Short mmCIF file of C-alpha atoms in Angstrom, two decimals:
data_model
loop_
_atom_site.label_atom_id
_atom_site.label_comp_id
_atom_site.label_asym_id
_atom_site.label_seq_id
_atom_site.Cartn_x
_atom_site.Cartn_y
_atom_site.Cartn_z
CA MET A 2 0.00 0.00 0.00
CA GLY A 3 2.97 2.30 0.55
CA GLU A 4 5.14 4.13 -1.95
CA GLN A 5 7.92 1.60 -1.51
CA THR A 6 5.86 -1.06 -3.32
CA ALA A 7 6.98 -1.79 -6.90
CA LYS A 8 4.73 0.02 -9.31
CA ALA A 9 4.11 0.62 -12.99
CA PRO A 10 5.58 3.74 -14.61
CA GLY A 11 3.56 6.86 -13.80
CA LEU A 12 1.42 5.09 -11.19
CA ASN A 13 0.84 7.30 -8.15
CA ARG A 14 0.25 5.40 -4.93
CA ALA A 15 -0.47 6.84 -1.50
CA LYS A 16 1.21 5.88 1.72
CA THR A 17 -0.91 4.15 4.33
CA TYR A 18 -1.12 7.15 6.65
CA GLN A 19 -2.19 9.35 3.72
CA LEU A 20 -5.04 6.99 2.81
CA VAL A 21 -6.13 7.02 6.45
CA LEU A 22 -5.83 10.72 7.23
CA PHE A 23 -7.00 12.60 4.14
CA PRO A 24 -10.54 11.10 4.16
CA LEU A 25 -10.98 12.67 7.60
CA ASN A 26 -11.73 15.82 5.62
CA ASN A 27 -15.12 14.27 4.89
CA GLY A 28 -15.52 13.53 8.58
CA ALA A 29 -14.81 17.18 9.34
CA THR A 30 -17.53 18.37 6.95
CA ASN A 31 -19.96 15.65 8.06
CA VAL A 32 -19.81 17.14 11.54
CA TYR A 33 -21.54 20.15 9.99
CA TYR A 34 -23.80 17.88 7.94
CA VAL A 35 -25.33 16.76 11.24
CA LEU A 36 -24.85 20.04 13.11
CA VAL A 37 -26.54 22.11 10.43
CA LEU A 38 -28.60 20.10 7.98
CA SER A 39 -30.10 17.78 10.60
CA TYR A 40 -30.97 20.53 13.09
CA ILE A 41 -31.18 23.90 11.37
CA ALA A 42 -34.89 23.61 10.51
CA THR A 43 -35.68 22.65 14.12
CA PHE A 44 -33.50 25.52 15.36
CA GLY A 45 -35.22 28.01 13.08
CA SER A 46 -38.76 26.96 13.96
CA LYS A 47 -38.36 26.08 17.65
CA VAL A 48 -35.65 28.44 18.94
CA LEU A 49 -36.00 31.47 16.66
CA ALA A 50 -39.77 31.00 16.22
CA LEU A 51 -39.48 31.33 12.43
CA SER A 52 -42.13 29.81 10.20
CA MET A 53 -41.57 26.04 10.01
CA LEU A 54 -41.97 25.98 6.23
CA PHE A 55 -39.65 28.97 5.85
CA ALA A 56 -36.94 27.32 7.96
CA SER A 57 -37.25 24.11 5.93
CA VAL A 58 -37.70 25.56 2.44
CA MET A 59 -35.03 28.25 2.88
CA VAL A 60 -32.35 25.57 3.20
CA THR A 61 -33.26 24.25 -0.26
CA GLY A 62 -33.85 27.71 -1.70
CA MET A 63 -30.25 28.66 -0.88
CA ARG A 64 -29.13 26.18 -3.55
CA LEU A 65 -29.79 28.93 -6.09
CA PHE A 66 -27.00 30.78 -4.31
CA ASP A 67 -24.89 27.61 -4.52
CA ALA A 68 -25.49 27.36 -8.26
CA ILE A 69 -23.54 30.62 -8.60
CA THR A 70 -20.83 30.17 -5.95
CA ASP A 71 -19.94 26.50 -6.53
CA PRO A 72 -18.52 26.78 -10.07
CA ILE A 73 -16.72 29.99 -9.11
CA ILE A 74 -15.02 28.26 -6.17
CA GLY A 75 -14.26 25.23 -8.34
CA ALA A 76 -12.67 27.38 -11.01
CA LEU A 77 -10.69 29.25 -8.34
CA MET A 78 -9.38 25.94 -7.00
CA ASP A 79 -8.34 24.79 -10.48
CA ARG A 80 -6.32 28.00 -10.87
CA THR A 81 -4.72 27.80 -7.43
CA ASN A 82 -1.14 26.58 -7.12
CA GLY A 83 0.51 28.55 -4.35
CA LYS A 84 3.08 27.91 -1.67
CA PHE A 85 0.64 25.74 0.29
CA GLY A 86 -0.60 23.76 -2.70
CA LYS A 87 -3.98 23.56 -4.42
CA PHE A 88 -6.22 21.93 -1.80
CA ARG A 89 -4.88 22.68 1.69
CA PRO A 90 -5.81 26.40 1.67
CA PHE A 91 -9.41 25.61 0.75
CA MET A 92 -9.67 22.97 3.48
CA VAL A 93 -8.45 25.29 6.24
CA ILE A 94 -10.23 28.46 5.11
CA GLY A 95 -13.48 26.57 4.53
CA ASN A 96 -13.44 25.04 8.00
CA LEU A 97 -12.78 28.40 9.68
CA ILE A 98 -15.64 30.04 7.73
CA MET A 99 -18.04 27.30 8.83
CA ALA A 100 -16.92 27.51 12.45
CA ALA A 101 -17.41 31.27 12.66
CA SER A 102 -20.79 31.30 10.89
CA ILE A 103 -22.32 28.43 12.90
CA LEU A 104 -21.04 29.78 16.20
CA ALA A 105 -22.75 33.08 15.40
CA LEU A 106 -25.92 31.38 14.12
CA TYR A 107 -26.52 29.03 17.05
CA CYS A 108 -25.14 31.16 19.86
CA LEU A 109 -25.87 34.78 18.92
CA THR A 110 -29.08 34.88 16.86
CA PRO A 111 -31.24 33.67 19.81
CA LEU A 112 -30.14 36.86 21.59
CA ILE A 113 -31.99 38.96 19.01
CA PRO A 114 -35.25 39.97 20.70
CA ALA A 115 -38.50 38.45 19.44
CA SER A 116 -39.74 41.97 18.75
CA ALA A 117 -37.09 42.23 15.99
CA MET A 118 -38.30 39.18 14.07
CA GLY A 119 -37.25 40.67 10.74
CA LEU A 120 -33.67 40.85 11.99
CA ARG A 121 -33.87 37.21 13.06
CA TYR A 122 -34.94 36.18 9.56
CA ALA A 123 -32.16 38.26 7.98
CA ALA A 124 -29.45 36.92 10.31
CA PHE A 125 -30.64 33.34 9.81
CA VAL A 126 -30.39 33.60 6.02
CA ALA A 127 -27.13 35.61 5.96
CA LEU A 128 -25.23 33.33 8.34
CA TYR A 129 -26.46 30.24 6.57
CA ALA A 130 -25.27 31.72 3.25
CA VAL A 131 -21.79 32.31 4.70
CA TRP A 132 -21.74 28.75 6.02
CA VAL A 133 -22.62 27.44 2.54
CA ILE A 134 -19.50 29.12 1.09
CA GLY A 135 -17.27 27.54 3.72
CA TYR A 136 -18.93 24.17 3.20
CA THR A 137 -18.23 24.35 -0.54
CA PHE A 138 -14.59 25.27 0.09
CA GLN A 139 -13.95 22.18 2.18
CA THR A 140 -16.30 19.53 0.75
CA SER A 141 -15.03 20.04 -2.80
CA CYS A 142 -11.52 19.12 -1.59
CA THR A 143 -12.69 15.68 -0.49
CA ARG A 144 -13.74 14.92 -4.05
CA SER A 145 -11.02 16.72 -6.00
CA GLY A 146 -8.08 15.94 -3.69
CA GLN A 147 -8.34 12.22 -4.44
CA THR A 148 -6.91 12.83 -7.91
CA VAL A 149 -3.51 13.64 -6.39
CA LEU A 150 -3.70 11.17 -3.49
CA THR A 151 -3.65 8.02 -5.67
CA ASN A 152 -4.59 6.86 -9.14
CA ASP A 153 -4.03 3.17 -8.41
CA PRO A 154 -7.25 1.25 -9.29
CA LYS A 155 -6.48 -1.11 -6.40
CA GLN A 156 -5.96 1.69 -3.87
CA ARG A 157 -8.69 4.11 -4.87
CA PRO A 158 -11.56 1.86 -3.62
CA LEU A 159 -9.88 1.87 -0.20
CA PHE A 160 -10.77 5.56 -0.01
CA THR A 161 -14.38 4.50 0.49
CA ILE A 162 -13.70 2.55 3.66
CA PHE A 163 -11.38 5.17 5.16
CA ASN A 164 -13.81 7.86 4.09
CA THR A 165 -16.58 6.00 5.90
CA VAL A 166 -14.45 5.69 9.03
CA GLY A 167 -13.80 9.43 8.85
CA SER A 168 -17.50 10.04 8.32
CA LEU A 169 -18.28 7.93 11.39
CA LEU A 170 -15.84 9.93 13.48
CA GLY A 171 -17.59 13.13 12.45
CA MET A 172 -21.21 12.26 11.81
CA GLY A 173 -21.26 9.39 14.33
CA ALA A 174 -19.80 11.53 17.11
CA MET A 175 -22.43 14.20 16.59
CA GLN A 176 -25.27 11.67 16.42
CA PHE A 177 -23.97 10.14 19.63
CA PHE A 178 -23.50 13.35 21.60
CA ALA A 179 -26.63 15.17 20.41
CA PRO A 180 -29.28 13.06 22.24
CA ILE A 181 -27.10 12.94 25.35
CA LEU A 182 -26.72 16.73 25.42
CA ALA A 183 -30.41 17.21 24.62
CA LYS A 184 -31.36 15.44 27.85
CA ASN A 185 -29.70 18.21 29.86
CA TYR A 186 -32.06 20.88 28.58
CA GLU A 187 -35.78 21.28 29.03
CA GLY A 188 -37.31 20.94 25.60
CA GLY A 189 -34.46 18.81 24.24
CA TYR A 190 -33.73 19.65 20.60
CA ALA A 191 -36.02 22.68 20.89
CA SER A 192 -33.83 24.34 23.53
CA ALA A 193 -31.48 27.24 22.75
CA GLY A 194 -29.08 25.88 25.37
CA PHE A 195 -28.78 22.61 23.45
CA PHE A 196 -27.54 24.45 20.37
CA ARG A 197 -25.17 26.67 22.39
CA THR A 198 -23.53 23.49 23.70
CA LEU A 199 -23.63 21.36 20.58
CA ALA A 200 -22.09 23.98 18.28
CA PRO A 201 -18.71 24.34 20.10
CA VAL A 202 -18.47 20.56 20.54
CA GLY A 203 -18.96 20.04 16.81
CA ILE A 204 -16.56 22.84 15.86
CA VAL A 205 -13.72 21.40 17.97
CA ILE A 206 -14.22 17.92 16.48
CA SER A 207 -14.28 19.33 12.94
CA ILE A 208 -11.10 21.40 13.42
CA LEU A 209 -9.18 18.39 14.74
CA LEU A 210 -10.28 16.22 11.82
CA THR A 211 -9.36 18.98 9.35
CA LEU A 212 -5.83 19.28 10.74
CA LEU A 213 -5.32 15.52 10.38
CA ALA A 214 -6.66 15.62 6.81
CA VAL A 215 -4.24 18.45 5.93
CA ILE A 216 -1.36 16.29 7.16
CA GLY A 217 -2.67 13.44 5.02
CA ILE A 218 -2.55 15.38 1.73
CA TRP A 219 0.47 17.58 2.51
CA GLU A 220 3.06 15.59 0.53
CA LYS A 221 0.78 14.99 -2.46
CA ASP A 222 -0.48 18.56 -2.83
CA GLN A 223 2.12 19.62 -5.39
CA PRO A 224 2.22 20.26 -9.17
CA LYS A 225 3.81 16.98 -10.27
CA TYR A 226 0.55 15.23 -9.37
CA PHE A 227 -1.67 17.79 -11.15
CA GLY A 228 -2.93 15.93 -14.23
CA ILE A 229 -0.87 15.35 -17.38
CA GLY A 230 0.77 18.74 -17.72
CA GLY A 231 1.52 19.52 -14.07
CA GLU A 232 2.56 23.14 -13.69
CA VAL A 233 2.22 23.79 -17.44
CA SER A 234 -1.39 22.58 -17.68
CA GLU A 235 -3.51 24.95 -19.73
CA LYS A 236 -6.01 26.97 -17.72
CA VAL A 237 -9.61 26.19 -18.60
CA LYS A 238 -11.83 29.19 -19.22
CA LEU A 239 -15.10 29.52 -17.31
CA HIS A 240 -17.27 29.32 -20.42
CA GLU A 241 -15.66 25.99 -21.34
CA TYR A 242 -16.83 24.20 -18.21
CA LEU A 243 -20.40 23.66 -19.42
CA GLN A 244 -19.17 22.01 -22.61
CA ILE A 245 -16.78 19.81 -20.63
CA ILE A 246 -19.53 18.54 -18.34
CA LYS A 247 -21.86 18.05 -21.31
CA ASN A 248 -19.31 15.70 -22.89
CA ASN A 249 -18.52 13.82 -19.68
CA ASN A 250 -21.34 11.26 -19.62
CA PRO A 251 -19.91 9.24 -16.69
CA MET A 252 -19.96 12.38 -14.52
CA GLN A 253 -23.58 13.07 -15.43
CA ARG A 254 -24.59 9.55 -14.45
CA LEU A 255 -22.54 9.67 -11.27
CA MET A 256 -24.30 12.88 -10.24
CA VAL A 257 -27.64 11.09 -10.48
CA ALA A 258 -26.31 8.07 -8.57
CA GLY A 259 -24.68 10.23 -5.92
CA ALA A 260 -27.88 12.23 -5.51
CA GLY A 261 -29.86 9.02 -5.07
CA CYS A 262 -27.51 7.60 -2.45
CA LYS A 263 -27.33 10.89 -0.56
CA LEU A 264 -31.08 11.49 -0.63
CA ALA A 265 -31.76 8.02 0.78
CA LEU A 266 -29.24 8.54 3.59
CA SER A 267 -30.18 12.12 4.46
CA ILE A 268 -33.94 11.52 4.71
CA ALA A 269 -33.85 8.10 6.37
CA THR A 270 -31.42 9.38 9.03
CA ASN A 271 -33.07 12.78 9.49
CA THR A 272 -33.53 13.53 13.19
CA THR A 273 -37.18 14.49 12.79
CA VAL A 274 -37.97 11.23 10.96
CA LEU A 275 -36.26 9.17 13.66
CA CYS A 276 -38.05 11.11 16.39
CA MET A 277 -41.39 10.27 14.75
CA LEU A 278 -40.44 6.61 14.25
CA TYR A 279 -38.81 5.72 17.57
CA GLY A 280 -40.49 8.33 19.76
CA CYS A 281 -43.96 9.22 18.48
CA MET A 282 -44.81 5.85 16.91
CA MET A 283 -42.88 3.33 19.02
CA GLY A 284 -43.06 5.41 22.20
CA ASN A 285 -39.47 4.88 23.34
CA TYR A 286 -37.02 7.21 21.60
CA ASP A 287 -34.40 7.07 24.34
CA GLY A 288 -34.49 3.27 24.41
CA LEU A 289 -34.48 2.71 20.65
CA TYR A 290 -32.54 5.49 18.90
CA LEU A 291 -29.01 4.77 20.17
CA PRO A 292 -29.34 0.94 20.10
CA MET A 293 -30.62 1.05 16.51
CA MET A 294 -27.89 3.49 15.51
CA VAL A 295 -25.21 1.23 17.01
CA LEU A 296 -26.74 -1.84 15.36
CA GLY A 297 -26.71 -0.06 12.02
CA TYR A 298 -23.03 0.73 12.35
CA VAL A 299 -22.25 -2.86 13.42
CA PHE A 300 -24.03 -4.21 10.34
CA SER A 301 -22.10 -1.70 8.21
CA VAL A 302 -18.67 -3.12 9.04
CA PRO A 303 -18.84 -6.29 6.90
CA PHE A 304 -20.35 -4.31 4.05
CA PHE A 305 -17.44 -1.84 4.12
CA LEU A 306 -15.08 -4.74 3.59
CA LEU A 307 -17.28 -6.36 0.94
CA THR A 308 -17.66 -3.15 -1.08
CA VAL A 309 -13.91 -2.55 -1.15
CA ARG A 310 -13.20 -6.16 -2.12
CA THR A 311 -15.80 -6.07 -4.89
CA SER A 312 -14.50 -2.68 -6.12
CA GLN A 313 -10.92 -3.97 -6.34
CA LYS A 314 -11.96 -7.08 -8.27
CA GLN A 315 -14.83 -5.86 -10.43
CA GLY A 316 -14.66 -2.06 -10.29
CA GLN A 317 -16.57 0.53 -8.29
CA LYS A 318 -19.58 0.51 -10.61
CA ALA A 319 -20.23 -3.20 -9.97
CA SER A 320 -19.81 -2.76 -6.23
CA LEU A 321 -22.17 0.22 -6.00
CA MET A 322 -24.92 -1.49 -7.99
CA LYS A 323 -24.64 -4.76 -6.09
CA TYR A 324 -24.98 -3.36 -2.59
CA VAL A 325 -27.55 -0.70 -3.42
CA SER A 326 -29.64 -3.61 -4.72
CA VAL A 327 -29.21 -5.36 -1.35
CA ALA A 328 -30.43 -2.24 0.47
CA PHE A 329 -33.43 -1.93 -1.85
CA LEU A 330 -34.51 -5.54 -1.27
CA CYS A 331 -34.09 -5.34 2.51
CA TYR A 332 -36.15 -2.17 2.72
CA ILE A 333 -39.06 -3.96 1.12
CA GLY A 334 -39.10 -5.95 4.36
CA VAL A 335 -38.85 -2.76 6.46
CA LEU A 336 -41.73 -1.28 4.48
CA VAL A 337 -43.94 -4.31 5.13
CA LEU A 338 -43.17 -4.20 8.87
CA LEU A 339 -44.05 -0.50 9.15
CA LEU A 340 -47.28 -1.10 7.25
CA LEU A 341 -48.16 -3.70 9.92
CA TRP A 342 -47.39 -1.34 12.81
CA GLY A 343 -50.22 -0.80 15.25
CA LYS A 344 -52.26 -3.84 14.23
CA SER A 345 -51.77 -5.12 17.79
CA ASP A 346 -49.33 -4.78 20.70
CA ALA A 347 -47.08 -7.36 19.03
CA PHE A 348 -46.49 -5.08 16.04
CA THR A 349 -44.24 -2.52 17.71
CA LEU A 350 -40.52 -2.25 18.45
CA SER A 351 -39.44 -3.44 21.88
CA ILE A 352 -35.93 -4.07 23.20
CA MET A 353 -36.07 -3.44 26.94
CA GLY A 354 -39.08 -3.81 29.21
CA GLU A 355 -39.68 -3.13 32.90
CA ASN A 356 -38.26 -6.54 33.79
CA GLY A 357 -35.25 -6.45 31.45
CA LEU A 358 -34.80 -7.70 27.90
CA SER A 359 -38.10 -7.76 26.02
CA ILE A 360 -37.66 -8.49 22.29
CA ASN A 361 -40.57 -9.70 20.16
CA LEU A 362 -40.59 -11.26 16.67
CA TYR A 363 -41.50 -7.92 15.09
CA THR A 364 -38.33 -6.34 16.55
CA ILE A 365 -36.13 -9.28 15.46
CA LEU A 366 -37.38 -8.99 11.88
CA PHE A 367 -37.00 -5.20 11.93
CA ILE A 368 -33.41 -5.48 13.19
CA ALA A 369 -32.60 -8.04 10.47
CA PHE A 370 -34.11 -6.11 7.53
CA PHE A 371 -33.11 -2.68 8.80
CA GLY A 372 -29.62 -3.78 9.89
CA ILE A 373 -28.68 -5.46 6.62
CA GLY A 374 -30.31 -2.71 4.56
CA TYR A 375 -28.71 0.08 6.58
CA GLY A 376 -25.32 -1.65 6.46
CA ALA A 377 -25.51 -1.97 2.68
CA TYR A 378 -26.65 1.58 1.94
CA TYR A 379 -24.41 3.20 4.54
CA ALA A 380 -21.41 1.43 3.00
CA THR A 381 -22.40 2.70 -0.47
CA ALA A 382 -23.55 6.20 0.52
CA ASP A 383 -20.05 7.65 0.11
CA MET A 384 -18.92 5.33 -2.69
CA PRO A 385 -19.64 7.95 -5.39
CA ILE A 386 -17.02 10.21 -3.77
CA PRO A 387 -13.93 8.25 -4.96
CA MET A 388 -15.72 7.73 -8.26
CA VAL A 389 -15.57 11.51 -8.78
CA ALA A 390 -11.80 11.09 -9.05
CA ASP A 391 -12.38 8.47 -11.75
CA CYS A 392 -14.55 10.93 -13.67
CA SER A 393 -11.89 13.63 -13.27
CA ASP A 394 -9.21 11.26 -14.57
CA TYR A 395 -11.53 10.35 -17.45
CA GLU A 396 -11.82 14.06 -18.32
CA THR A 397 -8.02 14.34 -18.34
CA TYR A 398 -7.90 11.24 -20.57
CA ARG A 399 -10.66 12.60 -22.85
CA SER A 400 -9.61 16.24 -23.24
CA GLY A 401 -6.29 16.70 -21.45
CA ASN A 402 -7.89 19.09 -18.94
CA TYR A 403 -7.09 18.66 -15.24
CA ILE A 404 -10.09 20.26 -13.52
CA PRO A 405 -10.62 18.47 -10.19
CA GLY A 406 -11.96 21.66 -8.63
CA ILE A 407 -14.92 22.05 -10.96
CA MET A 408 -15.59 18.30 -10.78
CA GLY A 409 -15.53 18.41 -6.99
CA THR A 410 -17.71 21.50 -6.67
CA LEU A 411 -20.18 20.21 -9.24
CA PHE A 412 -20.63 17.02 -7.25
CA SER A 413 -20.65 19.04 -4.03
CA LEU A 414 -23.48 21.16 -5.43
CA VAL A 415 -25.57 18.05 -6.06
CA ASP A 416 -24.65 16.73 -2.61
CA LYS A 417 -25.77 19.93 -0.90
CA LEU A 418 -28.87 20.28 -3.04
CA VAL A 419 -30.04 16.81 -2.07
CA SER A 420 -28.98 17.18 1.57
CA SER A 421 -30.91 20.40 1.95
CA LEU A 422 -33.82 19.03 -0.07
CA SER A 423 -34.25 16.44 2.67
CA ALA A 424 -35.06 19.18 5.20
CA THR A 425 -37.67 20.65 2.85
CA VAL A 426 -39.22 17.26 2.09
CA VAL A 427 -39.46 16.44 5.80
CA GLY A 428 -40.92 19.84 6.64
CA ILE A 429 -43.58 19.63 3.91
CA ALA A 430 -44.43 16.02 4.79
CA VAL A 431 -44.89 16.88 8.48
CA SER A 432 -47.20 19.77 7.56
CA PHE A 433 -49.60 17.28 5.98
CA VAL A 434 -50.48 15.85 9.40
CA GLY A 435 -51.41 19.29 10.69
CA LEU A 436 -48.30 20.06 12.78
CA GLU A 437 -47.09 23.65 12.88
CA SER A 438 -43.56 22.75 14.03
CA LEU A 439 -41.26 19.80 13.57
CA PRO A 440 -41.92 17.08 16.16
CA THR A 441 -39.26 16.13 18.70
CA GLN A 442 -38.79 12.98 20.75
CA TYR A 443 -41.17 14.36 23.40
CA ASP A 444 -44.16 15.02 21.12
CA PRO A 445 -47.15 12.63 21.12
CA TYR A 446 -48.23 10.57 18.13
CA THR A 447 -50.46 12.42 15.66
CA PRO A 448 -52.90 10.54 13.43
CA GLY A 449 -51.38 10.00 9.99
CA MET A 450 -47.81 10.27 11.26
CA ASN A 451 -47.19 6.59 10.49
CA ARG A 452 -47.89 7.23 6.79
CA VAL A 453 -45.42 10.13 6.79
CA VAL A 454 -42.76 7.92 8.38
CA ILE A 455 -43.37 5.14 5.84
CA VAL A 456 -42.93 7.58 2.95
CA LEU A 457 -39.83 9.27 4.40
CA PHE A 458 -38.13 6.27 5.99
CA CYS A 459 -38.82 3.72 3.22
CA ILE A 460 -40.47 4.82 0.01
CA ILE A 461 -38.35 7.88 -0.86
CA PRO A 462 -35.04 6.06 -0.16
CA MET A 463 -36.22 3.13 -2.31
CA VAL A 464 -37.11 5.47 -5.20
CA ALA A 465 -33.69 7.11 -4.81
CA TRP A 466 -31.93 3.74 -4.96
CA ALA A 467 -33.92 2.81 -8.07
CA ALA A 468 -32.70 6.04 -9.73
CA THR A 469 -29.13 5.13 -8.73
CA LEU A 470 -29.37 1.69 -10.31
CA ILE A 471 -30.84 3.06 -13.55
CA ALA A 472 -28.14 5.74 -13.84
CA MET A 473 -25.26 3.36 -13.13
CA LYS A 474 -26.41 0.79 -15.68
CA GLY A 475 -24.96 2.96 -18.46
CA TYR A 476 -21.88 4.12 -16.50
CA SER A 477 -18.86 3.32 -18.70
CA LEU A 478 -15.99 3.57 -16.19
CA THR A 479 -15.67 -0.09 -15.32
CA GLY A 480 -12.63 -1.53 -13.55
CA GLU A 481 -10.99 -2.49 -16.85
CA LYS A 482 -11.69 0.90 -18.43
CA MET A 483 -10.08 2.72 -15.49
CA LYS A 484 -6.92 0.61 -15.84
CA GLU A 485 -6.69 1.71 -19.48
CA ILE A 486 -7.33 5.36 -18.60
CA GLN A 487 -4.62 5.41 -15.92
CA ALA A 488 -2.10 3.75 -18.23
CA VAL A 489 -2.78 6.20 -21.09
CA ASN A 490 -2.63 9.20 -18.74
CA ALA A 491 0.64 7.96 -17.24
CA CYS A 492 2.26 7.57 -20.66
CA ARG A 493 1.13 11.04 -21.74
CA ARG A 494 2.30 12.56 -18.43
CA ASP A 495 5.80 11.11 -18.79
CA ALA A 496 6.00 12.29 -22.41
CA VAL A 497 5.00 15.85 -21.49
CA ALA A 498 7.50 15.84 -18.61
CA ASN A 499 10.19 14.93 -21.17
CA GLY A 500 9.35 17.88 -23.42
CA MET A 501 6.55 16.67 -25.70
CA LYS A 502 3.65 19.07 -26.26
CA LEU A 503 0.37 18.09 -24.63
CA GLU A 504 -1.54 18.17 -27.93
CA GLU A 505 0.95 15.77 -29.51
CA ALA A 506 0.77 13.37 -26.56
CA MET A 507 -3.03 13.42 -26.66
CA THR A 508 -3.02 12.51 -30.37
CA LYS A 509 -0.26 9.90 -30.21
CA TRP A 510 -1.66 7.76 -27.37
CA GLN A 511 -5.42 7.23 -27.18
CA THR A 512 -5.87 3.51 -26.48
CA LEU A 513 -4.09 0.83 -24.48
CA ASP A 514 -2.87 -0.94 -27.63
CA GLN A 515 -0.97 2.18 -28.75
CA LEU A 516 1.11 2.40 -25.56
CA PRO A 517 4.69 1.16 -25.12
CA ALA A 518 4.86 -2.30 -23.52
CA GLU A 519 5.92 -1.03 -20.08
CA TYR A 520 2.63 0.89 -19.73
CA ARG A 521 0.41 -2.00 -20.79
CA GLY A 522 1.50 -4.36 -18.02
#
């Protein structure tokens, strides 16, 4: 796995510590994924007393702002090559922007008096907009930075498992601490004190993970790993980006697949949805949420290993399709169980009773279907991230352009659009049962809430997975194709380094058969 391993000419491998540390950048941003996107609608409606629909819809509406800022930031990254590299400055600056904006949002805006409601609305939108810029800075590096970390088809799938571990350290830590901290405040998630405590905890965790990620990419963040031309790569003009994306069919399909995976994860794990399921419906949020979360992570472990193994042998496309299919099939079972809920006392989740362990058949079946399904989709949720690097390498192979920044921000835009869409979907769905604010773990069951949970927890994720499978069916970057792409790019890179013009290298070597023997091995 290390650099000392014998390797083919032009093959760029990462050291073990680099593979482990750089994906923590995703963990650092996933801290904010939970801190903001899981709680901001509740904060806006419960703490600031903003309209529930405004707080939910605004998060999605801000994507229009993203549509402008994301390509600008991506283009800026592609043009950056300073003393501290291409990616490290964006990682650090992005994290600091997010920390400052969220600290102000969660700790200072509640101090605005209720009589100045207009100011509350303005501060809420402005601070969220600033946070979005910081989030784009850092999240785009997770996608684009992989292009310099490694191009080894055997190593790149490992990014998924280390990325998931990093995600667990960030997202998992926040999901673990949040319900514990909520118990200390009257009103739980609806308390201003909860947010004042949770924000600094999340910020500290995110900063630590960012520093480790910077160490992980430090050695690789230099021009000799920047595409075919390195320092002499031609700068791509802004107006050319649209044409590039139009011609990159694998990237288009990956955007659909990534959106499907992210939508399924973000809605099914939304705090409000889980409060309705485990609290309002099952009547025992405190006794079910953490055990089910832990069980989901336990089931995920074997799937992490299986997805990497399948990716190394058959390619990342085959792995993604296989395990998304597993999740889809298992959630048919979850759907049936939730449709049976409430038929009698036996059709409800139960783990602990007054006299100790109290598990019924309904719970055993739910754990089996949910655990296997959750394990499969959690292991694939971040799989499109290393595949962005494949699409970026394909673009270099296709056109000679090295534009990881625009590729990363484009995918980041879809990621954020879908993530924020989940808050809007949940808010609108909850409004259909007549609630004026998002329910918490302490709210009673409302008639019709079970149908909302079934749609949000099962049906929408299943539709999203179906879209993923349809999109990936025509995805051309198989394992064999990526081996050819890396070999061709390596040959061209070495030729350009030895003085050949990029245009000549692009014309001379286009297929594996045209390469010298040492590059075909």
